[in-house]
PDB file of C-alpha atoms in Angstrom:
ATOM      1  CA  MET I  28      -2.623  15.444 -11.663  1.00 46.00           C
ATOM      2  CA  PRO I  29      -6.321  16.230 -10.764  1.00 46.00           C
ATOM      3  CA  LEU I  30      -7.511  15.964  -6.865  1.00 49.00           C
ATOM      4  CA  PHE I  31      -9.763  12.423  -6.490  1.00 46.00           C
ATOM      5  CA  ARG I  32     -11.847  12.699  -3.845  1.00 48.00           C
ATOM      6  CA  ILE I  33     -13.801  10.884  -0.785  1.00 46.00           C
ATOM      7  CA  ALA I  34     -17.380  11.063  -2.359  1.00 41.00           C
ATOM      8  CA  THR I  35     -18.643  10.356   1.678  1.00 38.00           C
ATOM      9  CA  SER I  36     -16.657  12.929   3.004  1.00 39.00           C
ATOM     10  CA  LEU I  37     -17.462  15.665   0.767  1.00 35.00           C
ATOM     11  CA  ALA I  38     -20.008  17.358   2.629  1.00 35.00           C
ATOM     12  CA  PHE I  39     -18.074  17.533   6.148  1.00 34.00           C
ATOM     13  CA  ALA I  40     -16.196  20.262   7.490  1.00 35.00           C
ATOM     14  CA  LEU I  41     -15.785  20.898  11.761  1.00 34.00           C
ATOM     15  CA  ALA I  42     -14.529  24.262  13.092  1.00 33.00           C
ATOM     16  CA  ILE I  43     -12.016  23.681  15.634  1.00 34.00           C
ATOM     17  CA  SER I  44     -12.158  27.705  16.902  1.00 35.00           C
ATOM     18  CA  ASP I  45     -14.280  29.532  16.017  1.00 33.00           C
ATOM     19  CA  SER I  46     -13.497  30.580  13.137  1.00 32.00           C
ATOM     20  CA  HIS I  47     -10.603  27.915  11.521  1.00 37.00           C
ATOM     21  CA  ALA I  48     -12.071  24.765   9.897  1.00 40.00           C
ATOM     22  CA  GLU I  49      -9.534  21.783   9.467  1.00 83.00           C
ATOM     23  CA  GLN I  50      -8.348  19.369   7.041  1.00 92.00           C
ATOM     24  CA  LEU I  51      -6.382  16.773   6.472  1.00 97.00           C
ATOM     25  CA  GLN I  52      -5.364  16.180   2.619  1.00 97.00           C
ATOM     26  CA  PHE I  53      -4.450  12.589   2.299  1.00 98.00           C
ATOM     27  CA  VAL I  54      -1.967  10.911  -0.520  1.00 98.00           C
ATOM     28  CA  THR I  55      -2.043   6.991  -1.530  1.00 97.00           C
ATOM     29  CA  GLU I  56      -0.819   5.459  -4.544  1.00 92.00           C
ATOM     30  CA  ASP I  57      -2.434   3.062  -7.313  1.00 91.00           C
ATOM     31  CA  PHE I  58      -1.978  -0.168  -5.273  1.00 92.00           C
ATOM     32  CA  PRO I  59      -5.056  -2.397  -5.957  1.00 93.00           C
ATOM     33  CA  PRO I  60      -6.937  -4.370  -3.933  1.00 95.00           C
ATOM     34  CA  PHE I  61      -5.468  -1.678  -1.204  1.00 96.00           C
ATOM     35  CA  THR I  62      -6.026   2.160  -3.296  1.00 95.00           C
ATOM     36  CA  TYR I  63      -6.688   2.939  -6.619  1.00 92.00           C
ATOM     37  CA  ALA I  64      -9.104   4.414  -9.510  1.00 90.00           C
ATOM     38  CA  GLN I  65     -12.343   3.859 -10.765  1.00 85.00           C
ATOM     39  CA  THR I  66     -14.484   5.879 -12.819  1.00 71.00           C
ATOM     40  CA  SER I  67     -18.078   6.622 -11.785  1.00 58.00           C
ATOM     41  CA  THR I  68     -19.786   8.541 -14.212  1.00 51.00           C
ATOM     42  CA  ASP I  69     -18.710  11.850 -13.316  1.00 54.00           C
ATOM     43  CA  ASP I  70     -15.784  12.088 -11.723  1.00 61.00           C
ATOM     44  CA  ASP I  71     -12.717   9.512 -10.933  1.00 68.00           C
ATOM     45  CA  ILE I  72     -12.566   8.561  -7.597  1.00 85.00           C
ATOM     46  CA  VAL I  73     -10.226   7.114  -4.963  1.00 92.00           C
ATOM     47  CA  ALA I  74     -11.911   3.669  -4.311  1.00 95.00           C
ATOM     48  CA  GLY I  75     -10.681   1.031  -1.933  1.00 96.00           C
ATOM     49  CA  PRO I  76     -10.520  -0.496   1.866  1.00 98.00           C
ATOM     50  CA  PHE I  77      -8.231   2.550   2.865  1.00 98.00           C
ATOM     51  CA  VAL I  78     -10.527   5.096   0.993  1.00 98.00           C
ATOM     52  CA  GLU I  79     -13.282   3.983   3.332  1.00 98.00           C
ATOM     53  CA  ILE I  80     -11.373   3.533   6.457  1.00 98.00           C
ATOM     54  CA  VAL I  81     -10.141   7.263   6.324  1.00 98.00           C
ATOM     55  CA  ALA I  82     -14.051   8.114   4.919  1.00 97.00           C
ATOM     56  CA  ALA I  83     -14.864   6.565   7.754  1.00 98.00           C
ATOM     57  CA  VAL I  84     -13.167   8.294   9.691  1.00 98.00           C
ATOM     58  CA  CYS I  85     -13.346  11.606   8.693  1.00 97.00           C
ATOM     59  CA  ALA I  86     -16.557  11.129   8.871  1.00 97.00           C
ATOM     60  CA  LYS I  87     -16.876  10.624  11.998  1.00 97.00           C
ATOM     61  CA  LEU I  88     -14.695  14.244  13.077  1.00 97.00           C
ATOM     62  CA  GLN I  89     -16.994  16.007  10.770  1.00 96.00           C
ATOM     63  CA  ILE I  90     -12.988  17.068   8.686  1.00 96.00           C
ATOM     64  CA  ASP I  91     -12.559  17.241   5.138  1.00 95.00           C
ATOM     65  CA  CYS I  92     -10.413  14.615   3.727  1.00 96.00           C
ATOM     66  CA  PRO I  93      -9.221  14.627   0.399  1.00 95.00           C
ATOM     67  CA  VAL I  94      -7.333  12.161  -1.458  1.00 96.00           C
ATOM     68  CA  GLN I  95      -5.004  12.583  -4.211  1.00 95.00           C
ATOM     69  CA  LEU I  96      -2.937   9.340  -5.912  1.00 95.00           C
ATOM     70  CA  LEU I  97      -0.157   9.817  -6.855  1.00 94.00           C
ATOM     71  CA  PRO I  98       3.374   7.340  -7.962  1.00 90.00           C
ATOM     72  CA  TRP I  99       4.527   6.083  -4.130  1.00 91.00           C
ATOM     73  CA  ARG I 100       7.686   7.794  -4.948  1.00 90.00           C
ATOM     74  CA  ARG I 101       5.686  11.575  -5.148  1.00 95.00           C
ATOM     75  CA  ALA I 102       3.479  10.450  -2.491  1.00 95.00           C
ATOM     76  CA  LEU I 103       5.584  10.223   0.585  1.00 95.00           C
ATOM     77  CA  ALA I 104       7.756  12.968  -0.485  1.00 96.00           C
ATOM     78  CA  LEU I 105       4.722  15.257  -0.298  1.00 98.00           C
ATOM     79  CA  ALA I 106       3.849  13.380   2.813  1.00 98.00           C
ATOM     80  CA  GLU I 107       7.457  13.125   4.490  1.00 98.00           C
ATOM     81  CA  ALA I 108       8.012  16.985   3.816  1.00 98.00           C
ATOM     82  CA  GLY I 109       4.481  17.927   5.744  1.00 97.00           C
ATOM     83  CA  GLU I 110       3.155  19.419   2.504  1.00 97.00           C
ATOM     84  CA  ALA I 111       0.463  16.491   2.448  1.00 98.00           C
ATOM     85  CA  GLN I 112      -1.516  15.100   5.964  1.00 98.00           C
ATOM     86  CA  GLY I 113      -1.891  12.139   5.790  1.00 98.00           C
ATOM     87  CA  ILE I 114      -0.971   8.707   3.867  1.00 98.00           C
ATOM     88  CA  PHE I 115      -1.662   5.220   3.317  1.00 97.00           C
ATOM     89  CA  THR I 116      -1.043   2.611   2.653  1.00 94.00           C
ATOM     90  CA  VAL I 117       2.500   2.471   4.685  1.00 95.00           C
ATOM     91  CA  ILE I 118       4.461  -0.802   6.783  1.00 94.00           C
ATOM     92  CA  ARG I 119       5.850   0.068  10.479  1.00 93.00           C
ATOM     93  CA  SER I 120       9.886   0.779   9.806  1.00 91.00           C
ATOM     94  CA  PRO I 121      12.199   2.906  11.640  1.00 92.00           C
ATOM     95  CA  GLU I 122      11.779   5.037   8.486  1.00 92.00           C
ATOM     96  CA  ARG I 123       8.265   5.615   8.831  1.00 95.00           C
ATOM     97  CA  GLU I 124       7.754   6.062  11.595  1.00 96.00           C
ATOM     98  CA  GLN I 125      10.234   8.286  11.627  1.00 97.00           C
ATOM     99  CA  ALA I 126       8.470  10.505   9.151  1.00 98.00           C
ATOM    100  CA  PHE I 127       4.929   9.849  10.391  1.00 98.00           C
ATOM    101  CA  HIS I 128       3.512   9.106  13.054  1.00 98.00           C
ATOM    102  CA  LEU I 129       0.910   5.941  12.478  1.00 98.00           C
ATOM    103  CA  THR I 130      -2.089   4.436  13.767  1.00 98.00           C
ATOM    104  CA  ARG I 131      -1.808   0.895  14.253  1.00 98.00           C
ATOM    105  CA  MET I 132      -2.057  -1.978  11.563  1.00 98.00           C
ATOM    106  CA  LEU I 133      -4.823  -2.078  10.063  1.00 98.00           C
ATOM    107  CA  VAL I 134      -4.139  -5.045   7.703  1.00 98.00           C
ATOM    108  CA  THR I 135      -2.493  -8.318   6.628  1.00 97.00           C
ATOM    109  CA  SER I 136      -1.071  -9.097   3.658  1.00 96.00           C
ATOM    110  CA  ARG I 137       1.985 -11.676   2.986  1.00 96.00           C
ATOM    111  CA  TYR I 138       4.717 -11.053  -0.098  1.00 97.00           C
ATOM    112  CA  GLY I 139       5.043 -13.861  -2.053  1.00 97.00           C
ATOM    113  CA  VAL I 140       7.651 -14.823  -5.178  1.00 98.00           C
ATOM    114  CA  TYR I 141       6.668 -14.826  -8.968  1.00 98.00           C
ATOM    115  CA  ALA I 142       7.287 -16.294 -11.955  1.00 97.00           C
ATOM    116  CA  ARG I 143       6.595 -17.753 -15.157  1.00 95.00           C
ATOM    117  CA  THR I 144       5.164 -20.759 -14.639  1.00 92.00           C
ATOM    118  CA  ALA I 145       7.242 -22.385 -17.594  1.00 90.00           C
ATOM    119  CA  ASN I 146      10.332 -21.679 -15.095  1.00 89.00           C
ATOM    120  CA  ARG I 147       9.031 -23.669 -12.266  1.00 89.00           C
ATOM    121  CA  PHE I 148      10.677 -22.170  -9.703  1.00 95.00           C
ATOM    122  CA  VAL I 149       9.366 -22.756  -6.416  1.00 96.00           C
ATOM    123  CA  PHE I 150      10.639 -20.651  -3.087  1.00 97.00           C
ATOM    124  CA  HIS I 151      10.977 -22.288   0.028  1.00 96.00           C
ATOM    125  CA  HIS I 152      14.312 -19.594   1.225  1.00 95.00           C
ATOM    126  CA  PRO I 153      16.232 -16.547   0.391  1.00 97.00           C
ATOM    127  CA  GLN I 154      19.666 -18.133  -0.339  1.00 96.00           C
ATOM    128  CA  ASP I 155      16.702 -19.969  -3.690  1.00 97.00           C
ATOM    129  CA  LEU I 156      17.195 -16.817  -5.407  1.00 97.00           C
ATOM    130  CA  ALA I 157      21.224 -16.677  -5.311  1.00 96.00           C
ATOM    131  CA  GLY I 158      21.862 -16.122  -9.166  1.00 94.00           C
ATOM    132  CA  ARG I 159      18.376 -15.249 -10.012  1.00 96.00           C
ATOM    133  CA  THR I 160      17.113 -11.268 -11.651  1.00 97.00           C
ATOM    134  CA  VAL I 161      15.045 -10.544  -8.784  1.00 98.00           C
ATOM    135  CA  ALA I 162      12.459  -7.547  -9.632  1.00 98.00           C
ATOM    136  CA  VAL I 163      10.282  -5.471  -7.013  1.00 97.00           C
ATOM    137  CA  TYR I 164       8.582  -1.774  -6.548  1.00 93.00           C
ATOM    138  CA  GLY I 165      10.019   0.289  -5.440  1.00 89.00           C
ATOM    139  CA  PRO I 166      11.616   1.715  -3.881  1.00 87.00           C
ATOM    140  CA  SER I 167       8.748   1.105  -1.009  1.00 89.00           C
ATOM    141  CA  GLY I 168       8.093  -1.463   2.077  1.00 88.00           C
ATOM    142  CA  THR I 169       8.026  -4.493  -0.838  1.00 93.00           C
ATOM    143  CA  SER I 170      12.375  -3.941  -1.771  1.00 93.00           C
ATOM    144  CA  PHE I 171      12.638  -2.390   2.031  1.00 91.00           C
ATOM    145  CA  VAL I 172      11.423  -5.922   3.991  1.00 93.00           C
ATOM    146  CA  LEU I 173      13.243  -7.604   0.682  1.00 96.00           C
ATOM    147  CA  GLY I 174      16.908  -6.308   1.147  1.00 94.00           C
ATOM    148  CA  GLN I 175      16.527  -7.432   4.427  1.00 94.00           C
ATOM    149  CA  HIS I 176      16.001 -10.415   2.744  1.00 96.00           C
ATOM    150  CA  LEU I 177      19.072 -10.768   0.696  1.00 96.00           C
ATOM    151  CA  THR I 178      21.701  -9.458   2.543  1.00 94.00           C
ATOM    152  CA  ARG I 179      23.025 -12.869   3.565  1.00 92.00           C
ATOM    153  CA  VAL I 180      22.300 -13.391  -0.625  1.00 95.00           C
ATOM    154  CA  THR I 181      25.234 -13.229  -3.248  1.00 88.00           C
ATOM    155  CA  ASP I 182      24.551 -12.659  -6.713  1.00 92.00           C
ATOM    156  CA  VAL I 183      21.458 -11.434  -7.120  1.00 95.00           C
ATOM    157  CA  GLN I 184      20.529  -8.369  -9.481  1.00 95.00           C
ATOM    158  CA  LEU I 185      18.007  -6.543  -7.511  1.00 96.00           C
ATOM    159  CA  ILE I 186      16.100  -4.448 -10.090  1.00 97.00           C
ATOM    160  CA  LEU I 187      13.421  -1.856  -8.776  1.00 96.00           C
ATOM    161  CA  GLU I 188      10.546  -1.010 -11.304  1.00 94.00           C
ATOM    162  CA  SER I 189       8.235   1.644 -10.418  1.00 87.00           C
ATOM    163  CA  ASP I 190       5.358   0.646 -11.061  1.00 88.00           C
ATOM    164  CA  ASN I 191       3.309  -2.876 -10.029  1.00 92.00           C
ATOM    165  CA  ARG I 192       1.277  -3.537 -13.145  1.00 92.00           C
ATOM    166  CA  ARG I 193       4.451  -3.190 -15.675  1.00 93.00           C
ATOM    167  CA  LEU I 194       6.619  -5.410 -12.870  1.00 96.00           C
ATOM    168  CA  MET I 195       4.369  -8.116 -13.495  1.00 96.00           C
ATOM    169  CA  ARG I 196       4.140  -7.518 -17.174  1.00 96.00           C
ATOM    170  CA  MET I 197       7.712  -7.087 -17.401  1.00 97.00           C
ATOM    171  CA  LEU I 198       7.198 -10.533 -15.705  1.00 97.00           C
ATOM    172  CA  GLN I 199       6.193 -12.404 -18.665  1.00 95.00           C
ATOM    173  CA  ALA I 200       6.900 -11.408 -20.910  1.00 96.00           C
ATOM    174  CA  LYS I 201      10.225 -12.399 -20.134  1.00 95.00           C
ATOM    175  CA  ARG I 202      12.643  -9.397 -19.936  1.00 96.00           C
ATOM    176  CA  PHE I 203      14.183 -10.570 -16.502  1.00 96.00           C
ATOM    177  CA  GLY I 204      15.680 -13.227 -17.914  1.00 94.00           C
ATOM    178  CA  GLU I 205      14.165 -16.894 -18.576  1.00 90.00           C
ATOM    179  CA  GLN I 206      15.023 -17.760 -14.707  1.00 91.00           C
ATOM    180  CA  GLY I 207      13.925 -13.986 -13.297  1.00 96.00           C
ATOM    181  CA  VAL I 208      10.979 -13.581 -10.528  1.00 98.00           C
ATOM    182  CA  ALA I 209       9.223 -10.684  -8.384  1.00 98.00           C
ATOM    183  CA  VAL I 210       8.024 -10.787  -5.608  1.00 98.00           C
ATOM    184  CA  VAL I 211       5.099  -8.274  -4.680  1.00 97.00           C
ATOM    185  CA  ASN I 212       2.163  -7.599  -2.480  1.00 96.00           C
ATOM    186  CA  GLN I 213       0.379 -11.486  -2.440  1.00 96.00           C
ATOM    187  CA  ASP I 214      -3.002  -9.570  -2.148  1.00 96.00           C
ATOM    188  CA  VAL I 215      -1.551  -7.617  -5.349  1.00 96.00           C
ATOM    189  CA  ALA I 216      -0.959  -9.814  -7.481  1.00 96.00           C
ATOM    190  CA  TRP I 217      -3.722 -11.943  -7.033  1.00 95.00           C
ATOM    191  CA  HIS I 218      -5.479  -9.500  -8.116  1.00 94.00           C
ATOM    192  CA  LEU I 219      -3.513  -8.405 -10.890  1.00 95.00           C
ATOM    193  CA  ILE I 220      -3.080 -11.749 -12.193  1.00 95.00           C
ATOM    194  CA  GLU I 221      -6.146 -11.230 -12.300  1.00 94.00           C
ATOM    195  CA  HIS I 222      -7.665  -7.868 -13.346  1.00 92.00           C
ATOM    196  CA  GLU I 223      -4.179  -8.197 -16.559  1.00 93.00           C
ATOM    197  CA  GLN I 224      -5.177 -11.941 -17.153  1.00 94.00           C
ATOM    198  CA  LEU I 225      -1.522 -12.367 -16.614  1.00 95.00           C
ATOM    199  CA  THR I 226      -2.287 -16.411 -17.034  1.00 92.00           C
ATOM    200  CA  ASP I 227       2.420 -17.347 -17.186  1.00 94.00           C
ATOM    201  CA  ILE I 228       2.533 -16.723 -13.903  1.00 96.00           C
ATOM    202  CA  HIS I 229       2.285 -18.693 -10.554  1.00 95.00           C
ATOM    203  CA  GLU I 230       2.735 -18.317  -6.796  1.00 96.00           C
ATOM    204  CA  ALA I 231       6.276 -19.882  -6.273  1.00 97.00           C
ATOM    205  CA  GLY I 232       6.059 -18.850  -2.528  1.00 97.00           C
ATOM    206  CA  GLU I 233       6.442 -16.567   0.725  1.00 97.00           C
ATOM    207  CA  LEU I 234       8.678 -14.594   1.827  1.00 96.00           C
ATOM    208  CA  GLN I 235       7.293 -13.384   4.812  1.00 95.00           C
ATOM    209  CA  ALA I 236       3.982 -11.052   6.218  1.00 96.00           C
ATOM    210  CA  VAL I 237       3.352  -7.507   5.981  1.00 95.00           C
ATOM    211  CA  SER I 238       0.373  -5.262   7.506  1.00 96.00           C
ATOM    212  CA  TYR I 239      -0.248  -2.020   6.339  1.00 97.00           C
ATOM    213  CA  GLY I 240      -1.660   1.248   8.527  1.00 98.00           C
ATOM    214  CA  ILE I 241      -2.006   5.023   7.710  1.00 98.00           C
ATOM    215  CA  GLY I 242       0.189   7.800   9.057  1.00 98.00           C
ATOM    216  CA  LEU I 243       0.104  11.558   9.537  1.00 98.00           C
ATOM    217  CA  SER I 244       3.116  13.068   8.815  1.00 98.00           C
ATOM    218  CA  ARG I 245       4.902  14.980  11.317  1.00 98.00           C
ATOM    219  CA  GLU I 246       5.610  17.339   9.940  1.00 97.00           C
ATOM    220  CA  ALA I 247       2.691  18.823   9.573  1.00 97.00           C
ATOM    221  CA  VAL I 248       0.186  16.663  12.120  1.00 97.00           C
ATOM    222  CA  SER I 249       0.894  17.426  16.365  1.00 96.00           C
ATOM    223  CA  VAL I 250       0.996  14.531  18.885  1.00 97.00           C
ATOM    224  CA  GLY I 251      -2.516  16.189  19.891  1.00 96.00           C
ATOM    225  CA  GLU I 252      -4.598  15.898  16.593  1.00 96.00           C
ATOM    226  CA  PHE I 253      -3.031  13.106  15.504  1.00 97.00           C
ATOM    227  CA  GLN I 254      -4.637  11.921  19.166  1.00 97.00           C
ATOM    228  CA  ARG I 255      -7.520  12.800  18.336  1.00 97.00           C
ATOM    229  CA  PHE I 256      -8.137  10.616  14.542  1.00 98.00           C
ATOM    230  CA  ASN I 257      -6.562   7.498  16.452  1.00 98.00           C
ATOM    231  CA  GLU I 258      -9.063   7.790  18.407  1.00 98.00           C
ATOM    232  CA  ALA I 259     -11.375   7.959  15.851  1.00 98.00           C
ATOM    233  CA  LEU I 260     -10.233   5.307  14.041  1.00 98.00           C
ATOM    234  CA  GLU I 261      -9.491   3.129  17.498  1.00 98.00           C
ATOM    235  CA  GLY I 262     -13.627   2.951  18.184  1.00 98.00           C
ATOM    236  CA  LEU I 263     -14.324   2.268  14.361  1.00 98.00           C
ATOM    237  CA  VAL I 264     -11.983  -0.463  15.222  1.00 98.00           C
ATOM    238  CA  GLY I 265     -13.636  -0.934  18.416  1.00 98.00           C
ATOM    239  CA  ASP I 266     -17.424  -1.185  16.606  1.00 98.00           C
ATOM    240  CA  GLY I 267     -16.268  -3.538  14.233  1.00 98.00           C
ATOM    241  CA  THR I 268     -16.737  -1.206  11.180  1.00 98.00           C
ATOM    242  CA  VAL I 269     -13.235  -0.713  10.390  1.00 98.00           C
ATOM    243  CA  ALA I 270     -13.321  -5.381  10.005  1.00 98.00           C
ATOM    244  CA  ARG I 271     -15.943  -5.258   7.519  1.00 98.00           C
ATOM    245  CA  ILE I 272     -14.943  -2.888   5.978  1.00 98.00           C
ATOM    246  CA  LEU I 273     -12.131  -4.928   4.724  1.00 98.00           C
ATOM    247  CA  ARG I 274     -13.895  -7.812   4.811  1.00 97.00           C
ATOM    248  CA  SER I 275     -15.829  -6.879   1.821  1.00 97.00           C
ATOM    249  CA  HIS I 276     -12.489  -5.991   0.067  1.00 96.00           C
ATOM    250  CA  GLY I 277     -11.298  -9.653   0.627  1.00 95.00           C
ATOM    251  CA  LEU I 278      -8.606  -8.430   3.190  1.00 96.00           C
ATOM    252  CA  GLU I 279      -8.012  -9.718   6.343  1.00 96.00           C
ATOM    253  CA  PRO I 280      -7.567  -7.148   9.813  1.00 97.00           C
ATOM    254  CA  ALA I 281      -4.276  -7.399  11.433  1.00 97.00           C
ATOM    255  CA  PHE I 282      -6.268  -7.792  14.888  1.00 90.00           C
TER     256      PHE I 282
END
């Protein structure tokens, strides 16, 4: 798997002492419009608002911050083990807080329920999913939240898919049955419906709001190192940089 770099941070390195240079290695996933691979004339880079935010923080700290795009399960395992120092995008949950120092949540989105247009399904509350096949990208924050909503719903066949693109294509192709539905981040779903030309899918309703931030591995990053990163991030929140980045991508700041 090639290593993708934040283009704007390649030139920065800071000596913490006279002989020690700091670097934060980040991992992320293909999760458009938040993060995605973008081909330039020279190389492939990771693009998206979270990449731009991390690049701005690292530029402010004058440190090198390479980013690797991986399947989410692998990215999460590397960051939890401390083999990568940082990861995005992450929700605030007990599992994530145990493994990571979490920044404030930076962007607000929503989880939506999607169905084939011919299905005519309308979602109002979790009980509407009873008796249906429900597909979701996971294990992930989305599948974690969905699982919480389904604790009191009977007769649901839950299917975990490893990729949102594949998930939405399978939904349109009736791979989850005539009455099958999918739970997907709303911004991701709208992006994929447009770019994958998924003309036979509609949003049936909203499950709940969700917010995403950045995590630094507790295995690899000390409290002091996290505070230094977080203070730089907070400075960029305070001067409007983070909000401008998010809004330039059509996303809603969480603050």
